Amino acid sequence: MKEGRPARRPVLAWVEATAPQGNESPDEHQDERTMELLMNEAGKLAVYKREAESVYFVLLFVSSTQQDEDLKMKFLRSISNLCRTAKDKGLWSGLSAFCNKYELAERIKVLLEEEPSEHLRTDVRQEAMLALGDLSYVKSVLDGKKNSIMYVCFNSVFLLPSQEDMKGPNLTRYFKTLDAMDHMLKLFIKNSPITGFWELQNILQILLPFANSHSEAICERAVGRITKLASWLATSFSPEIHSTSGGAENTGTECNMPVLGQLVGRLLLCHTCKNWQLRWEALDALHYLFRFIQKNRSTAPEDTQEPQEEAEAISWLPSPTTTDVALNFGQHLRPSQRTDVILMVIEALRDSSFYDKQEASSVLDMAIQDPASWLTDVPKIVRCIHGSVECISTAPARQRLDILILWLTNQWPMKVVRSLLKISPSSDSAALAMWEAMFSHNQTMEKVLRETLDVLQDQQLRRLPGLITDDNCIRHLALLARADVGQEDLDAVYHLQRLLKHPSQAMHSLVLHVLLPVSERPAMARRIPVLLPGIMEGLQAAKADTKLKALLLIGNVMGHVKRKQASSIALQVAGEILPLFNDECSQVQELSICLYNKVMQLVLRCHRRQMKKIVRRGLLPLFFHLSDQTQSVAKASVEALVTAADFLKREELKRLAQTEQTWRIAECLLVQDKRMVEEYLQQSLPYLQHTQVTLREAAVRFIGRAAQHCKDQSAKKIHEICSVLQPLQNDEETTVASLATQTIFILRHPRMQPTSRRCPWALCCWPS
């Protein structure tokens, strides 16, 4: 028998051992013949003599159509045996071609993809990663495949149920699988055809998205792998070996590690989590990274800086804050790496992230205090804010982001304006939110609009598609905000009419941001009334800050226009203001009532008849808000009610309002305007659901008294009114529940109600 030719006896023995009992079928005979041919061909492998059985099981697996768990395990272990023996004995001849021909790496990847993500009941994952690690010894077998292989490996393990859900053998198998993964990654680095340092960076780059997962379990597993790799970087990295130039001149802070900034940023955020295991894993990884940076500094000889390095490395370890850690790293990171940290922090403010928003915000505060180090790449930061701003709704996080936008704009208005116009020349909702933050201070807004005009006149930027268009709101706002009034300003006002019809609330808010200071200039204020229909149309659905701007703007306009125009505006806006009396924001309530008071005083005789209808509708809301728990709202209501009574020439109502005789006012309303009783009842219903206890009580008392003034005193009508009050018998506030019960009782038993000529409003004052 020639040297290298496979012995026939072992093959026949294995086939006999694995073949079923009884007569062989033609198919089984064909399979045996195929295996014999494959083994004869594989006999050319240098490693074959020592690992014939391993070769057999590899070939049996690749040629089999039915692969049970036992065969999978033999296949994976056989690959490891082949690679280790070849490494130990130097028997590489033919092995690379063999592995590539039968696509062993791809088959292992398929096995991992087929593993169920809901449980870990076999050792397939563990053996697969051990086999992949061993395959990395064989040249060219994993070339171009490692990234996809690692992604499959990470998915296969990281997506498993949480560690707490694994018990007994499964938990032991889980830890062994993680160890196998770590071993595989180390071998990938060690056996990389390029330098291990760059292979390490590649692995870290693939791990980063998993470390950014919304799942704490996935994040914890990814950070655990990062910690292991960072440990290797700190303890085993050699500048002389891994430097691309072959020397040590590119080491230290000059060491080109692009992923470092993203890595530090992600680990900083993981250090803010409530999950203590994740926090300590992240802190360990940061410690190793800091040691790596310290060890490879090129600013001084190693022997002169070692004590200082050690002190700096340890100073923040016992219980460091996120800002402490960031400051330590900031001294050694490159500008681009520091920018990456800031980008990570901004993304962490999103609602979907589980990171501590307050800790993340503190890093932004630190960056603002040292902008020369942390805020150097303004365009990149602006792009990141634009991509994140709509995903941040929590008030503190959004406020901190707005502060950052405002600060950047104050420092570098040209860079911010140009960056944002390039990102979103058509002003999408995210851009509008950013413009709104920039316009929140008048001084900053002037800078922004001045820069905007300069940018829009820049010949190079004019070539950007969509930058100079009729629909570009920023352009028209900038024109409108100029100190001089000209034809362009009139055109801008015309275009703003179109913008106010835009469905976006952010657009309304942005327009009002600019119009508000403009409305303080008499010349421009007199041009704004044409915009009032658009402003009022979106008022009810707007956010509180937008409503406040609109109310202030209307007040400014009415103060600058002529009396006749002011009277016309008053009639136009008075009815739209009434619903704002019940706004959730007390500031909106107070300002709307104050503006309502003002518009009543500006109405001329020619508009009084139309205005009277609106004023009558406002009497009851003003009456209810006399009981408002917010003192400023109650005070504004008293003043407005006095003005309304004077407008309607109701002297008794005016006197009672001036002396704040609340329940005499209720009786006065019901007695002096009996035609309004039914409407008053309808107006009272929303107050039964009011969040304030005092207003719910006032509504119950008023409805009880109004029921006695109804023309319709039928049993059906009384039943309807009692049905409205009935749910309040279960009110969480006992005083409201008791008052509702008593009022229903009195309405259903009118003969038993207390009567007194001196106290005709006795029902309203029924004791609680």
Coordinates of N, CA and C in Angstrom, one line a residue, residues 95-235:
L95 N -4.9 20.7 4.3 CA -6.0 21.0 5.2 C -6.8 22.2 4.8
S96 N -6.1 23.3 4.3 CA -6.8 24.5 3.9 C -7.8 24.2 2.8
A97 N -7.3 23.5 1.8 CA -8.1 23.1 0.6 C -9.3 22.2 1.0
F98 N -9.0 21.3 2.0 CA -10.0 20.4 2.5 C -11.2 21.2 3.1
C99 N -10.8 22.1 4.0 CA -11.8 22.9 4.8 C -12.6 23.8 3.8
N100 N -11.9 24.3 2.8 CA -12.6 25.2 1.9 C -13.5 24.4 0.9
K101 N -13.0 23.2 0.5 CA -13.8 22.4 -0.4 C -15.1 22.0 0.2
Y102 N -15.1 21.6 1.5 CA -16.3 21.1 2.1 C -17.0 22.2 3.0
E103 N -16.5 23.5 2.8 CA -17.2 24.7 3.4 C -17.5 24.5 4.9
L104 N -16.4 24.1 5.6 CA -16.6 23.8 7.0 C -17.1 25.0 7.8
A105 N -16.5 26.1 7.6 CA -16.9 27.4 8.3 C -18.3 27.7 8.0
E106 N -18.8 27.6 6.8 CA -20.1 27.9 6.4 C -21.1 27.0 7.1
R107 N -20.7 25.7 7.1 CA -21.6 24.7 7.7 C -21.8 24.9 9.2
I108 N -20.7 25.3 9.9 CA -20.8 25.6 11.3 C -21.7 26.8 11.5
K109 N -21.6 27.8 10.7 CA -22.5 29.0 10.8 C -23.9 28.6 10.6
V110 N -24.2 27.7 9.7 CA -25.6 27.2 9.5 C -26.1 26.5 10.7
L111 N -25.2 25.7 11.3 CA -25.6 25.0 12.6 C -26.0 26.0 13.7
L112 N -25.3 27.0 13.8 CA -25.6 28.1 14.8 C -26.9 28.8 14.5
E113 N -27.1 29.1 13.2 CA -28.3 29.7 12.8 C -29.6 28.9 13.1
E114 N -29.4 27.5 13.1 CA -30.5 26.6 13.3 C -30.8 26.4 14.7
E115 N -29.9 26.8 15.6 CA -30.1 26.6 17.1 C -31.3 27.5 17.5
P116 N -32.2 27.0 18.4 CA -33.3 27.8 18.8 C -32.9 28.9 19.8
S117 N -33.5 30.1 19.7 CA -33.1 31.2 20.5 C -33.8 31.2 21.9
E118 N -34.8 30.3 22.0 CA -35.6 30.3 23.3 C -35.0 29.4 24.4
H119 N -34.0 28.6 24.0 CA -33.4 27.7 25.1 C -32.0 27.3 24.7
L120 N -31.3 26.7 25.7 CA -29.9 26.2 25.5 C -29.8 24.8 26.1
R121 N -30.1 23.8 25.3 CA -30.2 22.5 25.9 C -29.2 21.5 25.3
T122 N -28.3 22.0 24.4 CA -27.3 21.2 23.9 C -26.0 21.9 23.9
D123 N -24.9 21.2 23.6 CA -23.5 21.8 23.6 C -23.1 22.3 22.2
V124 N -24.1 22.3 21.3 CA -23.7 22.6 19.9 C -23.1 24.0 19.8
R125 N -23.7 25.0 20.4 CA -23.1 26.4 20.4 C -21.7 26.4 20.9
Q126 N -21.5 25.8 22.0 CA -20.1 25.7 22.6 C -19.1 25.1 21.7
E127 N -19.5 23.9 21.2 CA -18.5 23.2 20.3 C -18.3 23.9 19.0
A128 N -19.4 24.5 18.5 CA -19.2 25.3 17.2 C -18.2 26.4 17.4
M129 N -18.3 27.1 18.5 CA -17.3 28.2 18.6 C -15.9 27.8 18.9
L130 N -15.8 26.6 19.6 CA -14.5 26.1 19.8 C -13.9 25.6 18.4
A131 N -14.7 25.0 17.6 CA -14.3 24.6 16.3 C -13.9 25.8 15.4
L132 N -14.7 26.9 15.5 CA -14.4 28.1 14.7 C -13.0 28.7 15.1
G133 N -12.8 28.7 16.4 CA -11.6 29.2 16.9 C -10.4 28.4 16.4
D134 N -10.6 27.1 16.4 CA -9.5 26.2 15.9 C -9.3 26.3 14.4
L135 N -10.4 26.6 13.7 CA -10.3 26.8 12.2 C -9.4 28.0 11.9
S136 N -9.4 29.0 12.8 CA -8.6 30.2 12.5 C -7.1 29.9 12.4
Y137 N -6.7 28.7 12.9 CA -5.3 28.3 12.7 C -4.9 28.0 11.3
V138 N -6.0 27.6 10.5 CA -5.7 27.2 9.1 C -5.8 28.4 8.2
K139 N -4.7 28.6 7.5 CA -4.7 29.8 6.7 C -5.8 29.9 5.6
S140 N -6.3 31.1 5.5 CA -7.3 31.4 4.4 C -8.7 30.8 4.6
V141 N -8.9 30.0 5.6 CA -10.2 29.3 5.7 C -11.2 30.3 6.2
L142 N -10.9 31.3 7.0 CA -11.9 32.2 7.5 C -11.7 33.6 6.9
D143 N -10.9 33.7 5.9 CA -10.7 35.0 5.3 C -12.0 35.5 4.7
G144 N -12.3 36.8 5.0 CA -13.5 37.4 4.5 C -14.8 36.8 5.1
K145 N -14.7 35.9 6.1 CA -15.9 35.3 6.6 C -16.1 35.6 8.1
K146 N -15.1 36.2 8.7 CA -15.1 36.3 10.2 C -16.2 37.2 10.7
N147 N -16.5 38.3 10.0 CA -17.5 39.3 10.4 C -18.9 38.6 10.5
S148 N -19.2 37.9 9.4 CA -20.6 37.3 9.4 C -20.6 36.1 10.4
I149 N -19.5 35.4 10.6 CA -19.5 34.4 11.6 C -19.7 34.9 13.0
M150 N -18.9 36.0 13.3 CA -19.1 36.6 14.6 C -20.5 37.1 14.9
Y151 N -21.1 37.7 13.8 CA -22.4 38.2 14.0 C -23.4 37.1 14.3
V152 N -23.2 36.0 13.6 CA -24.1 34.8 13.9 C -23.9 34.2 15.3
C153 N -22.6 34.2 15.7 CA -22.2 33.7 17.0 C -22.9 34.6 18.1
F154 N -22.7 35.9 18.0 CA -23.3 36.8 19.0 C -24.8 36.7 19.0
N155 N -25.4 36.6 17.9 CA -26.9 36.5 17.8 C -27.3 35.2 18.5
S156 N -26.6 34.1 18.3 CA -26.9 32.8 18.8 C -26.9 32.7 20.3
V157 N -26.0 33.5 20.9 CA -25.8 33.4 22.4 C -26.5 34.6 23.1
F158 N -26.3 35.8 22.5 CA -26.8 37.0 23.2 C -28.3 37.1 23.3
L159 N -29.0 36.5 22.3 CA -30.4 36.5 22.2 C -31.1 35.4 23.1
L160 N -30.3 34.6 23.8 CA -30.9 33.6 24.6 C -31.7 34.3 25.8
P161 N -32.6 33.5 26.5 CA -33.3 34.1 27.6 C -32.3 34.6 28.7
S162 N -32.7 35.4 29.6 CA -31.9 36.0 30.6 C -31.2 34.9 31.5
Q163 N -30.1 35.3 32.1 CA -29.4 34.3 32.9 C -30.3 33.8 34.1
E164 N -31.2 34.7 34.6 CA -32.1 34.3 35.7 C -33.0 33.2 35.3
D165 N -33.3 33.1 34.0 CA -34.3 32.1 33.5 C -33.6 30.8 33.2
M166 N -32.3 30.7 33.4 CA -31.6 29.5 33.2 C -31.2 28.8 34.5
K167 N -31.5 27.5 34.6 CA -31.2 26.8 35.9 C -30.5 25.5 35.6
G168 N -29.8 25.0 36.6 CA -29.2 23.7 36.6 C -28.2 23.6 35.5
P169 N -28.3 22.5 34.7 CA -27.4 22.2 33.6 C -27.4 23.3 32.5
N170 N -28.5 23.9 32.3 CA -28.5 24.9 31.3 C -27.7 26.1 31.7
L171 N -27.7 26.5 33.0 CA -26.8 27.6 33.4 C -25.4 27.3 33.3
T172 N -25.0 26.1 33.7 CA -23.6 25.6 33.5 C -23.2 25.7 32.1
R173 N -24.1 25.2 31.2 CA -23.8 25.1 29.8 C -23.7 26.6 29.2
Y174 N -24.4 27.5 29.8 CA -24.4 28.9 29.3 C -23.0 29.5 29.6
F175 N -22.5 29.3 30.8 CA -21.2 29.9 31.2 C -20.1 29.3 30.3
K176 N -20.2 28.0 30.1 CA -19.2 27.3 29.2 C -19.3 27.8 27.8
T177 N -20.5 28.1 27.3 CA -20.6 28.7 26.0 C -20.0 30.1 25.9
L178 N -20.2 30.9 26.9 CA -19.5 32.2 26.9 C -18.0 32.1 26.9
D179 N -17.5 31.1 27.7 CA -16.1 30.9 27.7 C -15.6 30.5 26.4
A180 N -16.3 29.6 25.7 CA -16.0 29.2 24.4 C -15.9 30.3 23.4
M181 N -16.9 31.3 23.5 CA -16.9 32.4 22.7 C -15.7 33.3 22.9
D182 N -15.4 33.5 24.2 CA -14.2 34.3 24.5 C -12.9 33.7 23.9
H183 N -12.8 32.4 24.1 CA -11.7 31.6 23.5 C -11.6 31.8 22.0
M184 N -12.7 31.7 21.3 CA -12.8 31.9 19.9 C -12.3 33.2 19.5
L185 N -12.7 34.3 20.2 CA -12.4 35.7 19.8 C -10.8 35.9 20.0
K186 N -10.3 35.3 21.1 CA -8.9 35.4 21.3 C -8.1 34.8 20.2
L187 N -8.5 33.6 19.8 CA -7.8 32.9 18.7 C -8.0 33.7 17.4
F188 N -9.1 34.3 17.2 CA -9.3 35.2 16.0 C -8.2 36.3 16.0
I189 N -8.0 36.9 17.1 CA -7.0 37.9 17.3 C -5.6 37.4 17.1
K190 N -5.3 36.3 17.7 CA -4.0 35.7 17.7 C -3.6 35.2 16.3
N191 N -4.6 34.6 15.6 CA -4.3 34.0 14.3 C -4.7 34.9 13.1
S192 N -4.9 36.2 13.4 CA -5.3 37.1 12.3 C -4.2 37.3 11.3
P193 N -4.5 37.3 10.0 CA -3.5 37.5 9.0 C -3.0 38.9 9.0
I194 N -3.8 39.9 9.5 CA -3.4 41.2 9.8 C -2.9 41.3 11.2
T195 N -2.6 42.5 11.8 CA -2.1 42.6 13.1 C -3.3 42.3 14.1
G196 N -3.0 41.7 15.2 CA -4.1 41.4 16.2 C -4.8 42.6 16.7
F197 N -4.0 43.7 16.7 CA -4.6 45.0 17.2 C -5.8 45.4 16.3
W198 N -5.6 45.3 15.0 CA -6.7 45.7 14.1 C -7.8 44.7 14.1
E199 N -7.5 43.4 14.3 CA -8.5 42.4 14.4 C -9.4 42.7 15.6
L200 N -8.7 43.1 16.7 CA -9.4 43.4 18.0 C -10.4 44.5 17.7
Q201 N -9.9 45.6 17.1 CA -10.8 46.7 16.8 C -12.0 46.3 15.9
N202 N -11.8 45.4 15.0 CA -12.9 44.9 14.2 C -13.9 44.2 15.0
I203 N -13.5 43.3 15.9 CA -14.4 42.6 16.8 C -15.2 43.6 17.7
L204 N -14.5 44.6 18.3 CA -15.2 45.6 19.1 C -16.2 46.3 18.3
Q205 N -15.9 46.6 17.1 CA -16.9 47.4 16.2 C -18.2 46.5 16.0
I206 N -18.0 45.2 15.9 CA -19.2 44.4 15.7 C -20.0 44.2 17.0
L207 N -19.2 44.3 18.2 CA -19.9 44.1 19.5 C -20.7 45.4 19.9
L208 N -20.3 46.5 19.4 CA -20.8 47.8 19.8 C -22.4 47.9 19.7
P209 N -23.0 47.5 18.5 CA -24.4 47.5 18.4 C -25.1 46.7 19.5
F210 N -24.5 45.5 19.8 CA -25.1 44.7 20.8 C -25.0 45.4 22.2
A211 N -23.9 46.1 22.5 CA -23.8 46.8 23.7 C -24.7 48.0 23.8
N212 N -25.3 48.3 22.7 CA -26.3 49.4 22.6 C -27.7 48.9 22.6
S213 N -27.9 47.7 22.8 CA -29.2 47.0 22.7 C -30.2 47.6 23.8
H214 N -31.5 47.6 23.5 CA -32.5 48.0 24.5 C -32.7 46.9 25.6
S215 N -32.2 45.7 25.3 CA -32.3 44.6 26.2 C -31.0 44.6 27.2
E216 N -31.3 44.7 28.5 CA -30.1 44.7 29.4 C -29.4 43.4 29.3
A217 N -30.1 42.2 29.1 CA -29.4 40.9 29.0 C -28.4 40.9 27.8
I218 N -28.8 41.4 26.7 CA -28.0 41.4 25.5 C -26.8 42.4 25.7
C219 N -27.1 43.5 26.3 CA -26.1 44.5 26.6 C -25.0 44.0 27.6
E220 N -25.5 43.3 28.6 CA -24.6 42.8 29.6 C -23.7 41.7 29.0
R221 N -24.2 40.9 28.1 CA -23.3 39.8 27.5 C -22.3 40.5 26.6
A222 N -22.7 41.5 25.8 CA -21.8 42.1 24.9 C -20.7 42.9 25.7
V223 N -21.1 43.6 26.7 CA -20.1 44.3 27.5 C -19.1 43.3 28.2
G224 N -19.6 42.1 28.6 CA -18.7 41.1 29.2 C -17.7 40.7 28.2
R225 N -18.0 40.6 26.9 CA -17.0 40.2 25.9 C -16.0 41.4 25.7
I226 N -16.6 42.6 25.7 CA -15.7 43.8 25.5 C -14.7 43.8 26.7
T227 N -15.1 43.5 27.9 CA -14.2 43.6 29.0 C -13.1 42.6 28.9
K228 N -13.4 41.4 28.4 CA -12.4 40.4 28.2 C -11.3 40.8 27.2
L229 N -11.9 41.5 26.1 CA -11.0 41.9 25.0 C -10.1 43.1 25.5
A230 N -10.8 44.0 26.3 CA -10.1 45.2 26.8 C -8.9 44.7 27.7
S231 N -9.2 43.6 28.5 CA -8.2 43.1 29.4 C -7.0 42.7 28.6
W232 N -7.2 42.0 27.4 CA -6.1 41.6 26.5 C -5.3 42.8 26.0
L233 N -6.1 43.9 25.7 CA -5.5 45.1 25.2 C -4.6 45.7 26.2
A234 N -5.0 45.7 27.5 CA -4.2 46.4 28.5 C -3.0 45.5 28.9
T235 N -3.1 44.2 28.8 CA -2.1 43.4 29.4 C -1.2 42.7 28.3

